[in-house]
Amino acid sequence: MAVLALEALRESAAVQEGELGKEHPAVARTHALAADVYWQIGQAEEAEAVSKRAMKVLAAMPAVHQRSDEAAAALSHVALHLKRTGRSEMAVAPLQRALSIRKEHPDHLLQAVGTATDLASLLLSLKRPNEALPILLSALPSLRSFLGPSHVASLPLLSLLSAAHSSLDQWGDAAGVVGEMWEVVRGEGMEAVMADAMRGDEAAIGMWIPLADALGSEERFRLLHQAVEQQAVEQHAVDQAAKGEEAGGEAAARARWLEVLREMAIINSG
């Protein structure tokens, strides 16, 4: 399948160069996609060569094409290749540029959120939470406006947001995000949300890694644990008052919120 995909991409690049010109962003995107395929089949040298072709096209691109969706897609794939090859610092600029472009296209909201998530994840891995936090805070309302307030697709972004707050020792804010995560998994069913991760699904496990990395030690995990306990009880009291009911059930509320942290710890220790 990979051989067929590469052949199709080569043919596509040739056609695009003939019809659109060698400096068109569609050509850069095709080269960047080919680099991804080469990397996946273990041909690192070929991946590097074709990724450089994509970067060369992007550098030579005329101004009229520099803010196109094809350019954003190519930049995102180039950034992925740079990150994969140990050049994470160099990957930041292309992702920032891709996000800037995608924000200009309201009909590409999900692509913009995806790029924002990738950029924030990269910045957190580089220990730059101050830069990641505003990106995440901007992306979350956009995602919720499109998919609703408690869609399971918000979990990766929420995990990154809790990681950013934790990295900055903002334990109250981090705990609040854990509470939001619990609301999502409650709606979807905790077992269904966690099942793929417990089976070893890389994407599902990866969702929890930023938060685990941000904590890094038992002491920091304990600080977040305490903040989650406190906020769970406080939120439960607010909910009870809003319903006109007497206080009670704090222990159960605390246990439910902490279920998110327990599952995260189990997955990352497995």
PDB file of C-alpha atoms in Angstrom:
ATOM      1  CA  MET A   1       0.000   0.000   0.000  1.00  0.00           C
ATOM      2  CA  ALA A   2       2.821   2.423   0.857  1.00  0.00           C
ATOM      3  CA  VAL A   3       4.459   1.835  -2.530  1.00  0.00           C
ATOM      4  CA  LEU A   4       1.183   2.615  -4.282  1.00  0.00           C
ATOM      5  CA  ALA A   5       0.709   5.716  -2.150  1.00  0.00           C
ATOM      6  CA  LEU A   6       4.194   6.984  -2.975  1.00  0.00           C
ATOM      7  CA  GLU A   7       3.675   6.372  -6.675  1.00  0.00           C
ATOM      8  CA  ALA A   8       0.393   8.271  -6.559  1.00  0.00           C
ATOM      9  CA  LEU A   9       2.037  11.162  -4.701  1.00  0.00           C
ATOM     10  CA  ARG A  10       4.905  11.327  -7.205  1.00  0.00           C
ATOM     11  CA  GLU A  11       2.445  11.417 -10.094  1.00  0.00           C
ATOM     12  CA  SER A  12       0.368  14.037  -8.318  1.00  0.00           C
ATOM     13  CA  ALA A  13       3.420  16.241  -7.722  1.00  0.00           C
ATOM     14  CA  ALA A  14       4.390  16.015 -11.389  1.00  0.00           C
ATOM     15  CA  VAL A  15       0.888  16.970 -12.521  1.00  0.00           C
ATOM     16  CA  GLN A  16       0.682  19.833 -10.031  1.00  0.00           C
ATOM     17  CA  GLU A  17       4.059  21.206 -11.099  1.00  0.00           C
ATOM     18  CA  GLY A  18       2.950  21.123 -14.728  1.00  0.00           C
ATOM     19  CA  GLU A  19      -0.453  22.697 -14.157  1.00  0.00           C
ATOM     20  CA  LEU A  20       0.154  24.996 -11.176  1.00  0.00           C
ATOM     21  CA  GLY A  21       3.882  25.666 -11.252  1.00  0.00           C
ATOM     22  CA  LYS A  22       6.746  24.359  -9.148  1.00  0.00           C
ATOM     23  CA  GLU A  23       6.251  26.998  -6.450  1.00  0.00           C
ATOM     24  CA  HIS A  24       2.584  26.264  -5.717  1.00  0.00           C
ATOM     25  CA  PRO A  25       1.671  25.259  -2.129  1.00  0.00           C
ATOM     26  CA  ALA A  26      -0.163  22.176  -3.392  1.00  0.00           C
ATOM     27  CA  VAL A  27       3.211  20.872  -4.601  1.00  0.00           C
ATOM     28  CA  ALA A  28       4.736  21.516  -1.168  1.00  0.00           C
ATOM     29  CA  ARG A  29       1.852  19.690   0.497  1.00  0.00           C
ATOM     30  CA  THR A  30       2.289  16.667  -1.770  1.00  0.00           C
ATOM     31  CA  HIS A  31       6.029  16.511  -1.043  1.00  0.00           C
ATOM     32  CA  ALA A  32       5.341  16.815   2.692  1.00  0.00           C
ATOM     33  CA  LEU A  33       2.802  13.984   2.532  1.00  0.00           C
ATOM     34  CA  ALA A  34       5.345  11.835   0.714  1.00  0.00           C
ATOM     35  CA  ALA A  35       7.858  12.526   3.491  1.00  0.00           C
ATOM     36  CA  ASP A  36       5.324  11.228   5.993  1.00  0.00           C
ATOM     37  CA  VAL A  37       4.847   7.993   4.011  1.00  0.00           C
ATOM     38  CA  TYR A  38       8.597   7.476   3.622  1.00  0.00           C
ATOM     39  CA  TRP A  39       9.053   7.929   7.365  1.00  0.00           C
ATOM     40  CA  GLN A  40       6.323   5.445   8.200  1.00  0.00           C
ATOM     41  CA  ILE A  41       7.978   2.723   6.118  1.00  0.00           C
ATOM     42  CA  GLY A  42      11.400   3.375   7.627  1.00  0.00           C
ATOM     43  CA  GLN A  43      13.060   5.209   4.726  1.00  0.00           C
ATOM     44  CA  ALA A  44      14.453   8.118   6.739  1.00  0.00           C
ATOM     45  CA  GLU A  45      16.845   9.457   4.089  1.00  0.00           C
ATOM     46  CA  GLU A  46      14.117   9.618   1.450  1.00  0.00           C
ATOM     47  CA  ALA A  47      11.794  11.276   3.969  1.00  0.00           C
ATOM     48  CA  GLU A  48      14.409  13.929   4.716  1.00  0.00           C
ATOM     49  CA  ALA A  49      15.081  14.598   1.036  1.00  0.00           C
ATOM     50  CA  VAL A  50      11.448  15.028   0.066  1.00  0.00           C
ATOM     51  CA  SER A  51      10.720  17.102   3.185  1.00  0.00           C
ATOM     52  CA  LYS A  52      13.511  19.468   2.129  1.00  0.00           C
ATOM     53  CA  ARG A  53      11.826  19.755  -1.261  1.00  0.00           C
ATOM     54  CA  ALA A  54       8.623  20.789   0.478  1.00  0.00           C
ATOM     55  CA  MET A  55      10.505  23.408   2.532  1.00  0.00           C
ATOM     56  CA  LYS A  56      12.180  24.728  -0.608  1.00  0.00           C
ATOM     57  CA  VAL A  57       8.808  25.202  -2.301  1.00  0.00           C
ATOM     58  CA  LEU A  58       7.389  26.918   0.789  1.00  0.00           C
ATOM     59  CA  ALA A  59      10.353  29.305   0.905  1.00  0.00           C
ATOM     60  CA  ALA A  60       9.983  30.224  -2.776  1.00  0.00           C
ATOM     61  CA  MET A  61       6.193  30.501  -2.757  1.00  0.00           C
ATOM     62  CA  PRO A  62       4.785  33.776  -4.140  1.00  0.00           C
ATOM     63  CA  ALA A  63       2.896  36.014  -1.719  1.00  0.00           C
ATOM     64  CA  VAL A  64      -0.478  35.213  -3.276  1.00  0.00           C
ATOM     65  CA  HIS A  65      -0.206  31.608  -2.064  1.00  0.00           C
ATOM     66  CA  GLN A  66       1.424  32.126   1.336  1.00  0.00           C
ATOM     67  CA  ARG A  67      -1.859  32.235   3.291  1.00  0.00           C
ATOM     68  CA  SER A  68      -3.547  29.286   1.570  1.00  0.00           C
ATOM     69  CA  ASP A  69      -4.874  26.137   3.214  1.00  0.00           C
ATOM     70  CA  GLU A  70      -2.444  24.062   1.121  1.00  0.00           C
ATOM     71  CA  ALA A  71       0.432  26.058   2.603  1.00  0.00           C
ATOM     72  CA  ALA A  72      -0.886  25.463   6.132  1.00  0.00           C
ATOM     73  CA  ALA A  73      -1.154  21.724   5.491  1.00  0.00           C
ATOM     74  CA  ALA A  74       2.383  21.576   4.092  1.00  0.00           C
ATOM     75  CA  LEU A  75       3.759  23.548   7.041  1.00  0.00           C
ATOM     76  CA  SER A  76       2.073  21.186   9.506  1.00  0.00           C
ATOM     77  CA  HIS A  77       3.588  18.120   7.832  1.00  0.00           C
ATOM     78  CA  VAL A  78       7.017  19.747   7.656  1.00  0.00           C
ATOM     79  CA  ALA A  79       6.780  20.496  11.384  1.00  0.00           C
ATOM     80  CA  LEU A  80       5.863  16.877  12.067  1.00  0.00           C
ATOM     81  CA  HIS A  81       8.940  15.686  10.183  1.00  0.00           C
ATOM     82  CA  LEU A  82      11.190  18.104  12.069  1.00  0.00           C
ATOM     83  CA  LYS A  83       9.801  16.913  15.394  1.00  0.00           C
ATOM     84  CA  ARG A  84      10.209  13.257  14.446  1.00  0.00           C
ATOM     85  CA  THR A  85      13.837  13.817  13.547  1.00  0.00           C
ATOM     86  CA  GLY A  86      14.767  15.488  16.821  1.00  0.00           C
ATOM     87  CA  ARG A  87      14.430  19.098  15.684  1.00  0.00           C
ATOM     88  CA  SER A  88      11.487  20.119  17.853  1.00  0.00           C
ATOM     89  CA  GLU A  89      12.678  23.707  18.338  1.00  0.00           C
ATOM     90  CA  MET A  90      12.742  24.152  14.561  1.00  0.00           C
ATOM     91  CA  ALA A  91       9.215  22.716  14.300  1.00  0.00           C
ATOM     92  CA  VAL A  92       7.659  25.528  16.327  1.00  0.00           C
ATOM     93  CA  ALA A  93       7.833  28.249  13.651  1.00  0.00           C
ATOM     94  CA  PRO A  94       6.125  26.239  10.863  1.00  0.00           C
ATOM     95  CA  LEU A  95       3.318  25.225  13.231  1.00  0.00           C
ATOM     96  CA  GLN A  96       2.865  28.814  14.401  1.00  0.00           C
ATOM     97  CA  ARG A  97       2.615  29.923  10.791  1.00  0.00           C
ATOM     98  CA  ALA A  98       0.173  27.114   9.955  1.00  0.00           C
ATOM     99  CA  LEU A  99      -2.044  28.067  12.899  1.00  0.00           C
ATOM    100  CA  SER A 100      -2.005  31.721  11.888  1.00  0.00           C
ATOM    101  CA  ILE A 101      -3.169  30.771   8.390  1.00  0.00           C
ATOM    102  CA  ARG A 102      -5.897  28.403   9.551  1.00  0.00           C
ATOM    103  CA  LYS A 103      -7.354  30.980  11.909  1.00  0.00           C
ATOM    104  CA  GLU A 104      -8.103  33.065   8.818  1.00  0.00           C
ATOM    105  CA  HIS A 105     -10.394  30.342   7.421  1.00  0.00           C
ATOM    106  CA  PRO A 106     -13.574  30.072   9.575  1.00  0.00           C
ATOM    107  CA  ASP A 107     -14.738  27.025   7.610  1.00  0.00           C
ATOM    108  CA  HIS A 108     -11.588  25.165   8.718  1.00  0.00           C
ATOM    109  CA  LEU A 109     -12.231  25.487  12.449  1.00  0.00           C
ATOM    110  CA  LEU A 110     -11.437  21.871  13.318  1.00  0.00           C
ATOM    111  CA  GLN A 111      -8.164  22.015  11.373  1.00  0.00           C
ATOM    112  CA  ALA A 112      -7.251  25.165  13.301  1.00  0.00           C
ATOM    113  CA  VAL A 113      -8.019  23.456  16.613  1.00  0.00           C
ATOM    114  CA  GLY A 114      -5.964  20.434  15.566  1.00  0.00           C
ATOM    115  CA  THR A 115      -3.012  22.634  14.657  1.00  0.00           C
ATOM    116  CA  ALA A 116      -3.361  24.539  17.937  1.00  0.00           C
ATOM    117  CA  THR A 117      -3.343  21.239  19.823  1.00  0.00           C
ATOM    118  CA  ASP A 118      -0.212  20.087  17.992  1.00  0.00           C
ATOM    119  CA  LEU A 119       1.553  23.383  18.658  1.00  0.00           C
ATOM    120  CA  ALA A 120       0.619  23.451  22.336  1.00  0.00           C
ATOM    121  CA  SER A 121       1.760  19.849  22.761  1.00  0.00           C
ATOM    122  CA  LEU A 122       5.079  20.707  21.122  1.00  0.00           C
ATOM    123  CA  LEU A 123       5.575  23.769  23.330  1.00  0.00           C
ATOM    124  CA  LEU A 124       4.826  21.761  26.463  1.00  0.00           C
ATOM    125  CA  SER A 125       7.362  19.120  25.428  1.00  0.00           C
ATOM    126  CA  LEU A 126       9.884  21.963  25.107  1.00  0.00           C
ATOM    127  CA  LYS A 127       9.013  23.197  28.619  1.00  0.00           C
ATOM    128  CA  ARG A 128       7.356  26.359  27.336  1.00  0.00           C
ATOM    129  CA  PRO A 129       3.966  26.241  29.146  1.00  0.00           C
ATOM    130  CA  ASN A 130       3.604  30.039  29.198  1.00  0.00           C
ATOM    131  CA  GLU A 131       3.341  29.955  25.407  1.00  0.00           C
ATOM    132  CA  ALA A 132       1.150  26.849  25.276  1.00  0.00           C
ATOM    133  CA  LEU A 133      -1.472  28.075  27.749  1.00  0.00           C
ATOM    134  CA  PRO A 134      -3.001  30.970  25.739  1.00  0.00           C
ATOM    135  CA  ILE A 135      -3.135  28.788  22.627  1.00  0.00           C
ATOM    136  CA  LEU A 136      -5.137  26.155  24.499  1.00  0.00           C
ATOM    137  CA  LEU A 137      -7.414  28.683  26.180  1.00  0.00           C
ATOM    138  CA  SER A 138      -8.231  30.108  22.750  1.00  0.00           C
ATOM    139  CA  ALA A 139      -8.751  26.739  21.050  1.00  0.00           C
ATOM    140  CA  LEU A 140     -11.083  25.155  23.621  1.00  0.00           C
ATOM    141  CA  PRO A 141     -14.054  27.538  23.124  1.00  0.00           C
ATOM    142  CA  SER A 142     -13.723  27.136  19.353  1.00  0.00           C
ATOM    143  CA  LEU A 143     -13.877  23.351  19.627  1.00  0.00           C
ATOM    144  CA  ARG A 144     -16.832  23.462  21.998  1.00  0.00           C
ATOM    145  CA  SER A 145     -18.732  25.896  19.806  1.00  0.00           C
ATOM    146  CA  PHE A 146     -18.507  23.367  16.980  1.00  0.00           C
ATOM    147  CA  LEU A 147     -18.920  20.018  18.794  1.00  0.00           C
ATOM    148  CA  GLY A 148     -20.688  20.980  22.011  1.00  0.00           C
ATOM    149  CA  PRO A 149     -19.439  21.497  25.570  1.00  0.00           C
ATOM    150  CA  SER A 150     -18.809  17.864  26.526  1.00  0.00           C
ATOM    151  CA  HIS A 151     -17.674  16.082  23.369  1.00  0.00           C
ATOM    152  CA  VAL A 152     -15.086  13.341  23.857  1.00  0.00           C
ATOM    153  CA  ALA A 153     -12.874  15.034  21.235  1.00  0.00           C
ATOM    154  CA  SER A 154     -12.144  17.760  23.790  1.00  0.00           C
ATOM    155  CA  LEU A 155     -10.283  15.350  26.098  1.00  0.00           C
ATOM    156  CA  PRO A 156      -6.827  15.634  24.450  1.00  0.00           C
ATOM    157  CA  LEU A 157      -7.051  19.419  24.549  1.00  0.00           C
ATOM    158  CA  LEU A 158      -8.230  19.377  28.169  1.00  0.00           C
ATOM    159  CA  SER A 159      -5.358  17.077  29.107  1.00  0.00           C
ATOM    160  CA  LEU A 160      -2.902  19.542  27.576  1.00  0.00           C
ATOM    161  CA  LEU A 161      -4.612  22.422  29.363  1.00  0.00           C
ATOM    162  CA  SER A 162      -4.356  20.684  32.737  1.00  0.00           C
ATOM    163  CA  ALA A 163      -0.698  19.952  31.946  1.00  0.00           C
ATOM    164  CA  ALA A 164      -0.003  23.611  31.146  1.00  0.00           C
ATOM    165  CA  HIS A 165      -1.605  24.786  34.395  1.00  0.00           C
ATOM    166  CA  SER A 166       0.259  22.102  36.361  1.00  0.00           C
ATOM    167  CA  SER A 167       3.573  23.074  34.766  1.00  0.00           C
ATOM    168  CA  LEU A 168       2.994  26.619  36.002  1.00  0.00           C
ATOM    169  CA  ASP A 169       1.986  25.387  39.497  1.00  0.00           C
ATOM    170  CA  GLN A 170      -1.533  26.694  38.927  1.00  0.00           C
ATOM    171  CA  TRP A 171      -3.056  23.816  40.873  1.00  0.00           C
ATOM    172  CA  GLY A 172      -6.528  25.277  41.259  1.00  0.00           C
ATOM    173  CA  ASP A 173      -6.882  25.850  37.526  1.00  0.00           C
ATOM    174  CA  ALA A 174      -5.437  22.405  36.779  1.00  0.00           C
ATOM    175  CA  ALA A 175      -7.931  20.819  39.162  1.00  0.00           C
ATOM    176  CA  GLY A 176     -10.796  22.676  37.516  1.00  0.00           C
ATOM    177  CA  VAL A 177      -9.788  21.224  34.161  1.00  0.00           C
ATOM    178  CA  VAL A 178      -9.675  17.721  35.663  1.00  0.00           C
ATOM    179  CA  GLY A 179     -13.255  18.348  36.776  1.00  0.00           C
ATOM    180  CA  GLU A 180     -14.170  19.279  33.205  1.00  0.00           C
ATOM    181  CA  MET A 181     -12.538  16.067  32.018  1.00  0.00           C
ATOM    182  CA  TRP A 182     -14.644  14.104  34.465  1.00  0.00           C
ATOM    183  CA  GLU A 183     -17.800  15.744  33.102  1.00  0.00           C
ATOM    184  CA  VAL A 184     -16.808  14.607  29.611  1.00  0.00           C
ATOM    185  CA  VAL A 185     -15.982  11.038  30.561  1.00  0.00           C
ATOM    186  CA  ARG A 186     -19.136  10.837  32.661  1.00  0.00           C
ATOM    187  CA  GLY A 187     -21.188  11.696  29.592  1.00  0.00           C
ATOM    188  CA  GLU A 188     -19.345   9.225  27.388  1.00  0.00           C
ATOM    189  CA  GLY A 189     -18.969   6.522  30.028  1.00  0.00           C
ATOM    190  CA  MET A 190     -15.639   6.155  31.803  1.00  0.00           C
ATOM    191  CA  GLU A 191     -15.190   2.559  30.694  1.00  0.00           C
ATOM    192  CA  ALA A 192     -15.758   3.396  27.023  1.00  0.00           C
ATOM    193  CA  VAL A 193     -13.356   6.346  27.104  1.00  0.00           C
ATOM    194  CA  MET A 194     -10.592   4.408  28.854  1.00  0.00           C
ATOM    195  CA  ALA A 195     -11.016   1.050  27.097  1.00  0.00           C
ATOM    196  CA  ASP A 196      -8.741   1.828  24.139  1.00  0.00           C
ATOM    197  CA  ALA A 197      -6.026   3.160  26.408  1.00  0.00           C
ATOM    198  CA  MET A 198      -6.135   0.109  28.642  1.00  0.00           C
ATOM    199  CA  ARG A 199      -5.813  -2.069  25.524  1.00  0.00           C
ATOM    200  CA  GLY A 200      -2.620  -0.216  24.610  1.00  0.00           C
ATOM    201  CA  ASP A 201      -3.954   2.123  21.902  1.00  0.00           C
ATOM    202  CA  GLU A 202      -1.145   4.657  21.358  1.00  0.00           C
ATOM    203  CA  ALA A 203      -3.411   7.605  20.578  1.00  0.00           C
ATOM    204  CA  ALA A 204      -5.537   7.003  23.663  1.00  0.00           C
ATOM    205  CA  ILE A 205      -2.509   6.589  25.920  1.00  0.00           C
ATOM    206  CA  GLY A 206      -0.853   9.638  24.387  1.00  0.00           C
ATOM    207  CA  MET A 207      -3.731  11.809  25.550  1.00  0.00           C
ATOM    208  CA  TRP A 208      -2.593  11.397  29.159  1.00  0.00           C
ATOM    209  CA  ILE A 209       1.159  11.746  28.671  1.00  0.00           C
ATOM    210  CA  PRO A 210       1.362  15.593  28.796  1.00  0.00           C
ATOM    211  CA  LEU A 211      -0.290  15.714  32.209  1.00  0.00           C
ATOM    212  CA  ALA A 212       1.902  12.908  33.540  1.00  0.00           C
ATOM    213  CA  ASP A 213       5.006  14.688  32.213  1.00  0.00           C
ATOM    214  CA  ALA A 214       3.934  17.991  33.749  1.00  0.00           C
ATOM    215  CA  LEU A 215       3.531  16.366  37.160  1.00  0.00           C
ATOM    216  CA  GLY A 216       6.739  14.378  36.983  1.00  0.00           C
ATOM    217  CA  SER A 217       6.966  13.458  40.658  1.00  0.00           C
ATOM    218  CA  GLU A 218       4.841  12.016  43.445  1.00  0.00           C
ATOM    219  CA  GLU A 219       4.918  15.351  45.263  1.00  0.00           C
ATOM    220  CA  ARG A 220       3.486  17.262  42.309  1.00  0.00           C
ATOM    221  CA  PHE A 221       0.887  14.558  41.740  1.00  0.00           C
ATOM    222  CA  ARG A 222      -0.082  14.923  45.419  1.00  0.00           C
ATOM    223  CA  LEU A 223      -0.512  18.696  45.016  1.00  0.00           C
ATOM    224  CA  LEU A 224      -2.848  18.228  42.069  1.00  0.00           C
ATOM    225  CA  HIS A 225      -4.658  15.426  43.911  1.00  0.00           C
ATOM    226  CA  GLN A 226      -5.347  17.745  46.862  1.00  0.00           C
ATOM    227  CA  ALA A 227      -6.550  20.547  44.601  1.00  0.00           C
ATOM    228  CA  VAL A 228      -8.894  18.174  42.779  1.00  0.00           C
ATOM    229  CA  GLU A 229     -10.345  16.910  46.070  1.00  0.00           C
ATOM    230  CA  GLN A 230     -10.995  20.448  47.277  1.00  0.00           C
ATOM    231  CA  GLN A 231     -12.582  21.662  44.050  1.00  0.00           C
ATOM    232  CA  ALA A 232     -14.740  18.553  43.730  1.00  0.00           C
ATOM    233  CA  VAL A 233     -16.231  19.177  47.162  1.00  0.00           C
ATOM    234  CA  GLU A 234     -16.711  22.902  46.487  1.00  0.00           C
ATOM    235  CA  GLN A 235     -18.360  22.279  43.119  1.00  0.00           C
ATOM    236  CA  HIS A 236     -20.623  19.643  44.638  1.00  0.00           C
ATOM    237  CA  ALA A 237     -21.773  22.128  47.279  1.00  0.00           C
ATOM    238  CA  VAL A 238     -22.536  24.706  44.589  1.00  0.00           C
ATOM    239  CA  ASP A 239     -24.504  22.131  42.583  1.00  0.00           C
ATOM    240  CA  GLN A 240     -26.492  21.064  45.648  1.00  0.00           C
ATOM    241  CA  ALA A 241     -27.322  24.667  46.523  1.00  0.00           C
ATOM    242  CA  ALA A 242     -28.450  25.346  42.955  1.00  0.00           C
ATOM    243  CA  LYS A 243     -30.855  22.405  43.230  1.00  0.00           C
ATOM    244  CA  GLY A 244     -32.138  23.627  46.597  1.00  0.00           C
ATOM    245  CA  GLU A 245     -30.863  20.476  48.281  1.00  0.00           C
ATOM    246  CA  GLU A 246     -29.018  20.038  51.550  1.00  0.00           C
ATOM    247  CA  ALA A 247     -25.284  19.527  51.540  1.00  0.00           C
ATOM    248  CA  GLY A 248     -24.034  15.958  51.496  1.00  0.00           C
ATOM    249  CA  GLY A 249     -22.355  13.382  49.320  1.00  0.00           C
ATOM    250  CA  GLU A 250     -19.029  15.212  49.207  1.00  0.00           C
ATOM    251  CA  ALA A 251     -17.033  11.997  49.465  1.00  0.00           C
ATOM    252  CA  ALA A 252     -18.779  10.518  46.446  1.00  0.00           C
ATOM    253  CA  ALA A 253     -18.225  13.686  44.416  1.00  0.00           C
ATOM    254  CA  ARG A 254     -14.563  13.699  45.373  1.00  0.00           C
ATOM    255  CA  ALA A 255     -14.176  10.054  44.371  1.00  0.00           C
ATOM    256  CA  ARG A 256     -15.732  10.655  40.964  1.00  0.00           C
ATOM    257  CA  TRP A 257     -13.392  13.507  40.049  1.00  0.00           C
ATOM    258  CA  LEU A 258     -10.385  11.580  41.305  1.00  0.00           C
ATOM    259  CA  GLU A 259     -11.321   8.703  39.010  1.00  0.00           C
ATOM    260  CA  VAL A 260      -9.825  10.692  36.138  1.00  0.00           C
ATOM    261  CA  LEU A 261      -6.493  10.964  37.961  1.00  0.00           C
ATOM    262  CA  ARG A 262      -6.529   7.294  38.929  1.00  0.00           C
ATOM    263  CA  GLU A 263      -7.110   6.184  35.358  1.00  0.00           C
ATOM    264  CA  MET A 264      -4.351   8.500  34.116  1.00  0.00           C
ATOM    265  CA  ALA A 265      -1.901   7.059  36.642  1.00  0.00           C
ATOM    266  CA  ILE A 266      -2.838   3.452  35.816  1.00  0.00           C
ATOM    267  CA  ILE A 267      -2.483   3.986  32.073  1.00  0.00           C
ATOM    268  CA  ASN A 268       0.921   5.650  32.360  1.00  0.00           C
ATOM    269  CA  SER A 269       2.296   3.038  34.732  1.00  0.00           C
ATOM    270  CA  GLY A 270       1.134   0.147  32.558  1.00  0.00           C
TER     271      GLY A 270
END
